[in-house]
Short mmCIF file of C-alpha atoms in Angstrom, two decimals:
data_model
loop_
_atom_site.label_atom_id
_atom_site.label_comp_id
_atom_site.label_asym_id
_atom_site.label_seq_id
_atom_site.Cartn_x
_atom_site.Cartn_y
_atom_site.Cartn_z
CA MET A 1 52.98 36.70 5.71
CA PRO A 2 53.35 37.00 2.74
CA ALA A 3 56.97 35.82 2.62
CA PRO A 4 59.46 38.63 1.91
CA ARG A 5 62.05 38.61 -0.86
CA SER A 6 64.96 38.78 1.57
CA LEU A 7 65.33 38.53 5.35
CA VAL A 8 68.70 38.73 7.10
CA ALA A 9 68.56 38.17 10.85
CA GLY A 10 70.78 40.10 13.25
CA VAL A 11 71.57 39.80 16.95
CA GLY A 12 69.58 41.77 19.48
CA GLU A 13 66.30 43.66 19.41
CA VAL A 14 64.75 47.11 19.48
CA ARG A 15 62.55 47.50 22.56
CA LEU A 16 59.70 49.95 22.29
CA THR A 17 58.94 51.75 25.55
CA GLU A 18 57.07 54.81 26.75
CA HIS A 19 60.21 56.77 25.86
CA SER A 20 60.35 55.58 22.23
CA ARG A 21 59.72 58.26 19.64
CA PHE A 22 58.25 58.22 16.16
CA HIS A 23 59.25 60.13 13.03
CA ALA A 24 57.44 60.21 9.66
CA GLY A 25 59.42 61.89 6.88
CA THR A 26 58.07 63.91 3.97
CA ALA A 27 55.26 62.16 2.04
CA THR A 28 54.97 59.40 4.67
CA GLU A 29 52.81 61.36 7.11
CA GLY A 30 49.62 59.44 6.25
CA VAL A 31 51.31 56.10 6.86
CA GLY A 32 52.71 57.54 10.09
CA ARG A 33 49.26 58.51 11.36
CA TRP A 34 47.94 55.02 10.59
CA LEU A 35 50.89 53.21 12.18
CA ARG A 36 51.01 55.34 15.33
CA THR A 37 47.25 54.83 15.77
CA VAL A 38 47.25 51.03 15.47
CA LEU A 39 50.36 50.67 17.62
CA TRP A 40 48.93 52.94 20.31
CA GLN A 41 45.69 50.93 20.29
CA ALA A 42 47.50 47.61 20.62
CA THR A 43 50.37 48.58 22.94
CA GLY A 44 49.25 51.67 24.81
CA LEU A 45 52.62 53.28 23.98
CA PRO A 46 52.34 57.02 23.21
CA LEU A 47 55.15 57.11 20.57
CA PRO A 48 55.46 60.93 20.58
CA GLU A 49 56.59 62.54 17.36
CA ALA A 50 60.26 63.24 16.82
CA ARG A 51 61.33 66.27 14.76
CA ASP A 52 63.77 64.34 12.62
CA LEU A 53 65.24 60.88 12.11
CA ASP A 54 68.10 61.34 14.58
CA ASP A 55 65.68 62.17 17.41
CA THR A 56 64.38 58.57 17.55
CA HIS A 57 67.44 57.74 19.78
CA GLY A 58 67.87 54.06 18.94
CA ASP A 59 64.59 52.78 20.37
CA GLY A 60 62.10 54.48 18.09
CA ILE A 61 60.53 54.09 14.66
CA ALA A 62 61.23 56.20 11.58
CA LEU A 63 59.61 56.27 8.13
CA ARG A 64 61.00 57.84 4.97
CA LEU A 65 61.05 57.54 1.21
CA GLY A 66 63.91 55.75 -0.52
CA PRO A 67 64.22 57.19 -4.05
CA GLU A 68 66.15 54.17 -5.30
CA LEU A 69 63.31 51.78 -4.42
CA GLY A 70 60.42 50.76 -6.67
CA PRO A 71 56.92 52.21 -6.05
CA GLU A 72 55.73 49.41 -3.72
CA GLU A 73 59.18 48.23 -2.65
CA TYR A 74 60.33 48.67 0.93
CA ARG A 75 63.31 48.10 3.18
CA LEU A 76 62.92 47.54 6.94
CA VAL A 77 66.04 47.76 9.10
CA SER A 78 65.94 47.06 12.83
CA ASP A 79 69.29 47.61 14.56
CA LYS A 80 70.98 49.61 17.31
CA ASN A 81 69.67 52.81 15.72
CA GLY A 82 66.03 51.77 16.03
CA VAL A 83 63.57 50.72 13.34
CA LEU A 84 63.74 52.40 9.92
CA ILE A 85 61.23 51.71 7.15
CA GLU A 86 62.00 53.08 3.69
CA GLY A 87 59.74 52.77 0.66
CA GLY A 88 59.83 53.84 -2.95
CA SER A 89 56.50 55.57 -2.29
CA ALA A 90 54.07 55.96 0.59
CA ALA A 91 52.60 52.61 -0.52
CA GLY A 92 55.95 50.89 -0.09
CA VAL A 93 56.33 52.43 3.37
CA PHE A 94 52.83 51.23 4.24
CA TRP A 95 53.62 47.62 3.29
CA GLY A 96 56.76 47.87 5.41
CA ALA A 97 54.62 49.14 8.29
CA GLN A 98 52.41 46.05 7.94
CA THR A 99 55.52 43.89 8.22
CA LEU A 100 56.61 45.77 11.35
CA ARG A 101 53.23 45.11 12.91
CA GLN A 102 53.64 41.38 12.28
CA LEU A 103 57.14 41.40 13.76
CA LEU A 104 55.75 42.79 17.01
CA GLY A 105 53.63 39.67 17.48
CA PRO A 106 49.97 38.70 17.01
CA ASP A 107 48.74 40.97 19.81
CA ALA A 108 49.94 43.99 17.82
CA HIS A 109 46.79 43.45 15.73
CA ARG A 110 44.45 44.02 18.68
CA ARG A 111 42.56 47.26 19.34
CA SER A 112 43.40 47.51 23.02
CA PRO A 113 46.37 46.34 25.12
CA LEU A 114 46.05 43.01 26.91
CA ASP A 115 48.89 43.86 29.29
CA ARG A 116 50.25 47.38 29.59
CA ASP A 117 53.40 46.09 31.30
CA ARG A 118 54.48 43.69 28.57
CA THR A 119 57.62 44.17 26.50
CA TRP A 120 57.23 45.08 22.83
CA ALA A 121 60.32 44.27 20.78
CA VAL A 122 61.40 44.07 17.15
CA PRO A 123 64.28 41.65 16.45
CA HIS A 124 67.36 43.05 14.76
CA LEU A 125 67.06 42.20 11.07
CA THR A 126 66.96 43.59 7.56
CA ILE A 127 64.03 42.86 5.25
CA GLU A 128 63.98 43.88 1.61
CA ASP A 129 60.76 43.22 -0.21
CA ALA A 130 58.61 44.08 -3.24
CA PRO A 131 55.47 42.61 -4.80
CA ARG A 132 55.43 40.32 -7.82
CA PHE A 133 52.20 41.79 -9.26
CA ARG A 134 50.72 45.29 -9.37
CA TRP A 135 47.13 43.90 -9.13
CA ARG A 136 46.66 41.85 -5.97
CA GLY A 137 42.94 41.70 -5.63
CA LEU A 138 39.93 40.54 -3.68
CA MET A 139 36.44 40.65 -5.17
CA LEU A 140 33.58 40.85 -2.68
CA ASP A 141 30.04 40.26 -3.91
CA VAL A 142 27.65 42.40 -1.88
CA ALA A 143 24.79 42.06 -4.38
CA ARG A 144 23.70 38.55 -3.42
CA HIS A 145 24.02 39.19 0.32
CA PHE A 146 24.44 42.79 1.39
CA MET A 147 27.31 43.64 3.71
CA PRO A 148 26.90 46.82 5.79
CA LYS A 149 29.53 49.50 5.42
CA GLU A 150 31.32 48.60 8.67
CA GLY A 151 31.90 45.08 7.36
CA VAL A 152 33.37 46.41 4.12
CA LEU A 153 35.79 48.64 6.05
CA ARG A 154 36.83 45.62 8.13
CA HIS A 155 37.63 43.62 5.00
CA LEU A 156 39.74 46.50 3.71
CA ASP A 157 41.77 46.32 6.93
CA LEU A 158 42.18 42.57 6.46
CA MET A 159 43.27 43.09 2.86
CA ALA A 160 45.85 45.64 3.95
CA ALA A 161 47.20 43.24 6.57
CA HIS A 162 47.83 40.79 3.71
CA LYS A 163 49.34 43.42 1.36
CA LEU A 164 46.47 43.16 -1.13
CA ASN A 165 45.83 46.37 -3.02
CA VAL A 166 42.75 46.08 -5.30
CA PHE A 167 39.22 45.77 -3.91
CA HIS A 168 36.82 44.68 -6.67
CA PHE A 169 33.43 45.84 -5.37
CA HIS A 170 30.64 43.79 -7.00
CA LEU A 171 27.74 46.19 -6.50
CA THR A 172 24.91 45.00 -8.76
CA ASP A 173 23.32 41.77 -9.91
CA ASP A 174 19.94 40.11 -10.47
CA GLN A 175 19.45 39.85 -6.70
CA GLY A 176 20.20 43.42 -5.69
CA TRP A 177 21.45 46.91 -6.60
CA ARG A 178 23.72 48.29 -3.88
CA VAL A 179 24.85 51.82 -4.84
CA GLU A 180 22.83 55.02 -4.75
CA ILE A 181 22.38 56.69 -8.16
CA LYS A 182 20.73 60.04 -7.56
CA ARG A 183 19.26 60.49 -11.04
CA HIS A 184 17.70 57.01 -10.90
CA PRO A 185 16.41 56.67 -7.31
CA ARG A 186 14.30 53.56 -7.95
CA LEU A 187 17.51 51.54 -8.42
CA THR A 188 17.81 51.53 -4.64
CA GLU A 189 14.20 52.21 -3.66
CA VAL A 190 13.10 49.07 -5.53
CA GLY A 191 16.24 47.32 -6.71
CA SER A 192 18.04 47.01 -3.38
CA TRP A 193 15.46 44.74 -1.71
CA ARG A 194 14.11 41.27 -2.44
CA VAL A 195 11.14 39.73 -0.67
CA ARG A 196 12.84 36.46 0.22
CA THR A 197 16.05 34.50 -0.39
CA LYS A 198 16.90 30.97 -1.46
CA SER A 199 18.77 29.15 1.33
CA GLY A 200 21.61 27.11 -0.12
CA HIS A 201 22.11 26.19 -3.76
CA ARG A 202 19.32 27.01 -6.21
CA ALA A 203 18.24 23.33 -6.12
CA SER A 204 17.62 23.61 -2.39
CA PRO A 205 13.96 23.48 -1.29
CA LEU A 206 14.70 25.87 1.59
CA TRP A 207 13.81 29.58 1.69
CA ASP A 208 14.45 32.43 4.08
CA GLU A 209 11.15 34.30 3.94
CA LYS A 210 12.59 37.47 5.48
CA PRO A 211 13.12 40.43 3.08
CA HIS A 212 16.81 41.05 2.40
CA GLY A 213 18.62 44.11 1.13
CA GLY A 214 20.43 47.34 1.70
CA PHE A 215 22.58 49.79 -0.23
CA TYR A 216 25.42 52.25 0.14
CA THR A 217 24.69 55.96 -0.07
CA GLN A 218 27.10 58.02 -2.12
CA GLU A 219 28.53 59.32 1.16
CA ASP A 220 29.12 55.71 2.23
CA ILE A 221 30.92 55.02 -1.04
CA ARG A 222 33.15 58.07 -0.65
CA GLU A 223 34.02 56.93 2.86
CA ILE A 224 34.86 53.41 1.67
CA VAL A 225 37.02 54.74 -1.18
CA SER A 226 38.82 57.16 1.16
CA TYR A 227 39.35 54.47 3.80
CA ALA A 228 40.78 52.16 1.15
CA ALA A 229 43.07 54.87 -0.24
CA GLU A 230 44.53 55.49 3.22
CA ARG A 231 45.49 51.80 3.13
CA HIS A 232 46.84 52.05 -0.45
CA ILE A 233 43.98 49.97 -1.83
CA THR A 234 42.22 50.90 -5.07
CA VAL A 235 38.48 50.26 -5.23
CA VAL A 236 37.28 49.01 -8.63
CA PRO A 237 33.45 49.09 -8.85
CA GLU A 238 31.44 46.61 -10.90
CA ILE A 239 28.11 47.49 -12.50
CA ASP A 240 26.85 44.50 -14.49
CA VAL A 241 25.74 44.95 -18.12
CA PRO A 242 24.00 43.62 -20.15
CA GLY A 243 23.27 40.45 -18.15
CA HIS A 244 22.83 39.99 -14.40
CA SER A 245 20.54 43.03 -14.50
CA GLN A 246 17.11 41.88 -13.24
CA ALA A 247 17.25 44.14 -10.18
CA ALA A 248 17.71 47.18 -12.45
CA ILE A 249 14.92 46.03 -14.78
CA ALA A 250 12.60 45.49 -11.79
CA ALA A 251 13.22 49.11 -10.84
CA TYR A 252 12.95 50.49 -14.39
CA PRO A 253 11.01 48.02 -16.59
CA GLU A 254 11.77 49.98 -19.78
CA LEU A 255 15.38 48.74 -19.53
CA GLY A 256 14.27 45.18 -20.35
CA ASN A 257 13.11 43.51 -23.51
CA THR A 258 9.54 44.78 -23.33
CA ASP A 259 8.67 43.37 -26.77
CA VAL A 260 9.32 39.83 -25.46
CA ILE A 261 7.97 39.81 -21.89
CA ASP A 262 5.95 42.03 -19.60
CA THR A 263 8.85 43.50 -17.64
CA THR A 264 6.48 45.33 -15.27
CA THR A 265 5.82 41.96 -13.60
CA LEU A 266 9.47 41.42 -12.69
CA SER A 267 10.81 41.78 -9.17
CA VAL A 268 14.29 41.62 -7.72
CA TRP A 269 15.25 37.98 -8.16
CA ASP A 270 15.07 35.76 -5.08
CA ASN A 271 16.88 32.76 -6.56
CA TRP A 272 20.43 31.97 -7.68
CA GLY A 273 21.80 31.09 -11.09
CA ILE A 274 21.57 33.10 -14.31
CA SER A 275 18.46 35.14 -15.02
CA ALA A 276 17.13 35.26 -18.58
CA ASN A 277 16.09 38.89 -18.06
CA VAL A 278 18.81 41.03 -19.66
CA LEU A 279 19.04 44.63 -20.79
CA ALA A 280 17.52 45.67 -24.09
CA PRO A 281 20.11 46.91 -26.63
CA THR A 282 18.37 50.26 -27.11
CA ASP A 283 19.52 53.86 -27.11
CA ASN A 284 17.38 54.43 -24.00
CA THR A 285 19.34 51.72 -22.15
CA LEU A 286 22.67 53.19 -23.25
CA ARG A 287 21.68 56.69 -22.09
CA PHE A 288 20.41 55.32 -18.76
CA TYR A 289 23.66 53.51 -18.00
CA GLU A 290 25.77 56.43 -19.19
CA GLY A 291 24.04 58.36 -16.41
CA VAL A 292 24.83 55.56 -13.95
CA PHE A 293 28.50 55.47 -14.95
CA GLU A 294 28.74 59.28 -14.90
CA GLU A 295 27.79 59.30 -11.22
CA LEU A 296 30.05 56.32 -10.61
CA LEU A 297 33.08 58.15 -12.02
CA GLY A 298 32.51 60.89 -9.49
CA LEU A 299 32.67 58.34 -6.67
CA PHE A 300 35.48 56.03 -7.79
CA PRO A 301 38.78 57.52 -9.03
CA SER A 302 40.09 54.11 -10.14
CA GLU A 303 41.71 53.63 -13.54
CA PHE A 304 39.46 50.62 -14.22
CA ILE A 305 35.67 50.36 -14.16
CA HIS A 306 34.27 46.81 -14.26
CA VAL A 307 31.19 46.26 -16.42
CA GLY A 308 30.61 42.55 -15.81
CA GLY A 309 29.65 41.19 -19.23
CA ASP A 310 29.44 37.59 -18.05
CA GLU A 311 26.67 35.02 -18.37
CA CYS A 312 24.43 37.13 -20.61
CA LEU A 313 21.72 34.77 -21.81
CA LYS A 314 20.60 35.86 -25.28
CA ASP A 315 17.27 34.03 -25.63
CA GLN A 316 15.28 37.25 -25.25
CA TRP A 317 17.43 39.01 -27.85
CA ARG A 318 16.83 36.15 -30.30
CA ARG A 319 13.07 36.63 -29.86
CA SER A 320 13.13 40.42 -29.73
CA PRO A 321 12.25 42.32 -32.94
CA THR A 322 14.01 45.35 -31.43
CA ALA A 323 17.24 43.44 -30.82
CA GLN A 324 17.12 41.79 -34.22
CA ALA A 325 16.56 45.16 -35.89
CA ARG A 326 19.59 46.52 -34.04
CA ILE A 327 21.71 43.58 -35.25
CA LYS A 328 20.64 44.28 -38.85
CA GLU A 329 21.12 48.04 -38.50
CA LEU A 330 24.68 47.60 -37.23
CA GLY A 331 25.56 44.87 -39.73
CA LEU A 332 26.36 42.38 -36.99
CA ALA A 333 26.56 38.62 -37.43
CA ASP A 334 24.69 37.50 -34.34
CA GLU A 335 23.77 38.13 -30.70
CA ASP A 336 27.38 37.60 -29.54
CA GLU A 337 28.45 40.51 -31.71
CA LEU A 338 25.52 42.51 -30.35
CA GLN A 339 26.89 42.03 -26.84
CA ALA A 340 30.35 43.02 -28.10
CA TRP A 341 28.80 46.18 -29.55
CA PHE A 342 27.12 46.91 -26.20
CA ILE A 343 30.38 46.47 -24.28
CA GLY A 344 32.32 48.37 -26.95
CA HIS A 345 30.01 51.36 -26.54
CA PHE A 346 30.95 51.68 -22.88
CA ASP A 347 34.62 51.02 -23.62
CA LYS A 348 34.63 54.08 -25.91
CA TRP A 349 32.56 56.07 -23.41
CA LEU A 350 34.94 55.30 -20.53
CA THR A 351 38.06 55.82 -22.65
CA ALA A 352 36.83 59.29 -23.63
CA ARG A 353 36.72 60.10 -19.91
CA GLY A 354 40.20 58.82 -19.11
CA ARG A 355 39.15 55.44 -17.68
CA ARG A 356 39.59 51.84 -18.76
CA LEU A 357 36.96 49.15 -19.09
CA ILE A 358 37.48 45.70 -17.60
CA GLY A 359 35.03 42.80 -17.78
CA TRP A 360 34.73 39.06 -17.31
CA ASP A 361 36.20 36.93 -20.09
CA GLU A 362 32.88 36.59 -21.97
CA ILE A 363 33.53 40.09 -23.32
CA LEU A 364 36.03 38.41 -25.66
CA GLU A 365 33.14 36.77 -27.53
CA GLY A 366 32.24 38.68 -30.66
CA GLY A 367 35.39 40.82 -30.49
CA LEU A 368 36.90 43.06 -27.81
CA ALA A 369 37.66 46.76 -27.91
CA GLN A 370 41.39 47.44 -28.01
CA GLY A 371 41.76 49.20 -24.67
CA ALA A 372 39.65 46.80 -22.62
CA ALA A 373 41.08 44.43 -20.01
CA VAL A 374 39.81 41.00 -19.03
CA SER A 375 39.10 39.23 -15.72
CA SER A 376 39.73 35.61 -16.69
CA TRP A 377 37.35 33.53 -14.55
CA ARG A 378 36.35 30.48 -16.62
CA GLY A 379 39.83 29.03 -16.33
CA TYR A 380 43.04 30.16 -18.01
CA GLU A 381 41.83 30.09 -21.63
CA GLY A 382 40.23 33.53 -21.67
CA GLY A 383 43.28 35.09 -20.10
CA VAL A 384 45.63 33.36 -22.53
CA ALA A 385 43.56 34.47 -25.52
CA ALA A 386 43.35 38.03 -24.22
CA ALA A 387 47.09 38.30 -23.48
CA ARG A 388 47.98 36.89 -26.90
CA ALA A 389 45.72 39.53 -28.45
CA GLY A 390 47.49 42.28 -26.52
CA HIS A 391 44.89 42.85 -23.80
CA ASP A 392 45.73 43.24 -20.12
CA VAL A 393 44.49 40.41 -17.91
CA VAL A 394 43.69 39.73 -14.27
CA MET A 395 43.85 35.98 -13.62
CA CYS A 396 41.08 34.68 -11.36
CA PRO A 397 40.15 31.19 -12.61
CA GLU A 398 37.21 29.80 -10.69
CA GLN A 399 38.69 26.34 -10.21
CA TYR A 400 41.56 27.84 -8.18
CA VAL A 401 40.59 31.12 -6.54
CA TYR A 402 36.80 31.19 -6.24
CA LEU A 403 36.58 31.10 -2.47
CA ASP A 404 32.92 30.11 -2.44
CA HIS A 405 34.15 26.65 -3.52
CA ARG A 406 34.30 24.11 -0.71
CA GLN A 407 37.46 23.63 1.35
CA ALA A 408 37.20 19.88 2.01
CA ALA A 409 35.26 16.84 0.86
CA GLY A 410 33.79 15.99 4.28
CA GLU A 411 30.06 16.03 4.97
CA ASP A 412 30.57 18.69 7.63
CA GLU A 413 31.62 21.30 5.06
CA PRO A 414 28.83 23.90 5.08
CA VAL A 415 26.81 24.31 1.84
CA PRO A 416 29.43 22.62 -0.35
CA ILE A 417 29.87 24.41 -3.68
CA GLY A 418 32.16 23.45 -6.55
CA TYR A 419 35.48 21.64 -6.41
CA VAL A 420 37.49 21.01 -3.27
CA ARG A 421 40.02 23.83 -3.02
CA THR A 422 42.18 23.41 0.06
CA LEU A 423 44.62 25.85 1.58
CA GLU A 424 47.40 23.97 -0.21
CA ASP A 425 45.56 24.09 -3.54
CA VAL A 426 45.35 27.88 -3.33
CA TYR A 427 49.00 28.10 -2.27
CA ARG A 428 50.01 26.17 -5.39
CA PHE A 429 47.98 28.36 -7.76
CA GLU A 430 50.11 29.98 -10.47
CA PRO A 431 48.63 33.12 -12.07
CA VAL A 432 50.82 33.21 -15.21
CA PRO A 433 50.07 30.38 -17.67
CA PRO A 434 53.31 28.74 -18.85
CA GLU A 435 52.28 28.84 -22.52
CA LEU A 436 52.56 32.65 -22.62
CA THR A 437 55.71 34.24 -24.00
CA SER A 438 57.48 36.77 -21.80
CA GLU A 439 55.94 39.60 -23.82
CA GLN A 440 52.46 38.12 -23.49
CA ALA A 441 53.00 37.43 -19.77
CA GLY A 442 53.66 41.15 -19.38
CA HIS A 443 49.93 41.66 -19.98
CA VAL A 444 49.09 39.74 -16.79
CA LEU A 445 48.46 42.66 -14.44
CA GLY A 446 48.10 40.26 -11.54
CA THR A 447 45.61 38.05 -9.86
CA GLN A 448 42.48 38.15 -7.76
CA ALA A 449 40.48 35.90 -5.43
CA ASN A 450 36.70 36.11 -5.75
CA VAL A 451 34.15 35.76 -2.96
CA TRP A 452 30.66 35.14 -4.35
CA THR A 453 28.08 35.25 -1.58
CA GLU A 454 25.02 33.33 -2.82
CA VAL A 455 25.40 30.80 0.00
CA MET A 456 27.04 33.20 2.49
CA GLU A 457 24.10 34.57 4.40
CA ASP A 458 26.08 36.59 6.94
CA PRO A 459 29.59 38.02 7.58
CA ALA A 460 30.61 34.94 9.58
CA ARG A 461 30.12 32.75 6.51
CA VAL A 462 32.20 35.20 4.44
CA ASP A 463 35.00 34.90 7.00
CA TYR A 464 34.79 31.11 6.94
CA GLN A 465 35.02 30.83 3.16
CA THR A 466 37.66 33.52 2.74
CA TYR A 467 40.16 32.67 5.47
CA PRO A 468 42.69 31.19 5.76
CA ARG A 469 42.75 30.66 1.98
CA LEU A 470 43.13 34.38 1.29
CA SER A 471 46.32 34.26 3.40
CA ALA A 472 47.73 31.67 0.98
CA PHE A 473 46.51 33.67 -1.99
CA SER A 474 48.20 36.83 -0.70
CA GLU A 475 51.57 35.06 -0.79
CA VAL A 476 50.90 33.89 -4.36
CA ALA A 477 50.07 37.46 -5.38
CA TRP A 478 52.97 39.12 -3.54
CA SER A 479 55.93 36.76 -3.30
CA ALA A 480 58.24 35.45 -6.01
CA LEU A 481 57.47 31.78 -5.42
CA PRO A 482 58.96 28.80 -7.27
CA ALA A 483 56.89 26.63 -9.60
CA PRO A 484 53.75 25.24 -7.91
CA ALA A 485 55.08 21.73 -7.32
CA GLU A 486 58.27 23.12 -5.78
CA ARG A 487 56.62 25.43 -3.25
CA ASP A 488 57.40 24.70 0.38
CA PHE A 489 53.91 24.25 1.75
CA ALA A 490 55.26 22.78 5.00
CA ASP A 491 57.08 26.04 5.67
CA PHE A 492 53.91 27.98 4.82
CA GLU A 493 51.95 25.87 7.31
CA ARG A 494 54.55 26.60 10.01
CA ARG A 495 54.17 30.32 9.39
CA MET A 496 50.38 29.92 9.37
CA ASP A 497 50.59 28.60 12.94
CA VAL A 498 51.57 32.14 13.94
CA HIS A 499 49.29 33.79 11.42
CA TYR A 500 46.21 32.05 12.84
CA ARG A 501 46.94 33.94 16.07
CA ARG A 502 47.00 37.20 14.11
CA LEU A 503 43.64 36.30 12.56
CA ASP A 504 42.34 35.54 16.06
CA ALA A 505 43.49 38.96 17.23
CA LEU A 506 41.73 40.54 14.24
CA GLY A 507 38.51 38.68 15.05
CA VAL A 508 38.39 36.59 11.88
CA GLY A 509 36.07 33.57 11.96
CA TYR A 510 38.30 31.45 9.71
CA ARG A 511 37.99 27.75 8.97
CA PRO A 512 40.23 25.88 11.44
CA PRO A 513 42.76 23.44 9.94
CA THR A 514 40.92 20.60 11.69
CA GLY A 515 37.59 21.43 10.05
CA PRO A 516 34.51 23.54 10.79
CA LEU A 517 33.49 24.33 14.33
CA PRO A 518 29.96 23.28 15.32
CA TRP A 519 28.48 26.74 14.68
CA GLN A 520 30.18 26.94 11.26
CA LYS A 521 28.32 23.90 9.89
CA ARG A 522 25.06 24.09 7.92
CA PRO A 523 23.57 20.57 8.12
CA GLY A 524 20.74 19.94 5.69
CA VAL A 525 21.38 22.95 3.46
CA LEU A 526 21.91 21.70 -0.08
CA GLY A 527 25.01 22.72 -2.04
CA ARG A 528 26.42 21.77 -5.43
CA PRO A 529 29.65 19.82 -4.91
CA LEU A 530 31.73 18.81 -7.93
CA ASP A 531 33.89 15.73 -7.58
CA GLY A 532 37.39 15.09 -8.81
CA ALA A 533 40.12 17.50 -9.81
CA PRO A 534 39.06 20.70 -11.58
CA PRO A 535 39.95 21.11 -15.26
CA ASN A 536 43.44 22.57 -15.66
CA ARG A 537 42.70 24.98 -18.47
#
């Protein structure tokens, strides 16, 4: 899981014992350290290092680069000579190591042996495999409900187990600012805490009156980025501009539209939805966020930096003499072009520093800077328009891969949000719209599942909404599947029977196929269910 490109079964097996040895060739040493560690934890086998490949003696494990393989491609051969994993890069070797772990059985994902006398064996076979997309992502929103660092590291491990390689880290929003910026300390001193939290959908009458918050120090961020890199995962940070910024304005009122409202009265928002309080299009705001992004670039080495750009309500700009003067000064047509100017400023700023801007598909409105990429969330249309215009795209349409949407229509489904998106629905998601030409389809970098946490008040709820659907998504992102209607979901379900045991071993509180367990329900907490099939556009 996900399904490999090719699997040829042999006869026999490689048995790992206390005498088995381990060899990691040049440039695979980091993967070797990871694999030896997790196998020792799960099996108790020492797997001492061998000096070269031949010293593994037919019952060991060897890793090496295969120059003829693509960057993330791997080949795993288990035969009378032992287990050999070759990859076109260390990343390819790492994905092969994840496959080896699965072949050893679900208990190979545990952190301590259940039985030190059991037999650990890898069947004789040859697997050749490579991913369909270079961007296989998961977005985790930690702004609405903060997740402590240990939880983030755990999700990186779960991503790696599913061969996902981009972690989109949603760090700021109206309800919280989650990353330390040393030159602007009030962003976390004030902006990382709210006094209370809406329980359920924004129409719910329920409140949790306990203050909620938290943030990651810059040392925490460096640890998260390093931990991800060891697992061949790139961390793409998101700092929202110019909308979804009330937490920042609460911390620094001068960032808001002070000629329209008294921004000193604002606090970190305690409700859900879209706040009308957006950044003022002033030079002061640009300089402030340049300072934010400058510190961010020192923490995140990723090619892409996400700037949000979605759901920017423009009512305050329409009423703001300052914003209207800026529109006139720049010769812009309207507030949409003003937002495009705002985004374009940071596109140029990031480009000058060797990075690339990516934002939600609203950044297409009013014109998009040439080098910018788009996260297409409001369906396929934004992605199609962007690809046709020559922009790179990550496909993440909400009606298919927003994992906060409910998983069934039953009344027991906790805090039901959006359309019903079952495990099978996610498995039949196709990231590349058929109306794109082959050249345009080449701009689809890949796909991403998004986990928005407004109604996920703790890590258990995140687990419930994310799994097992992320397992289906991982196969969509990795494997070369047939057209959606032709996909063998029955075979996927058979493989999921085993994969649920892996998730059990990893401690994942997934939604069982039979429905939520009693402690996973949230009776009486209002959601926002949408009936019928989602729009296919």
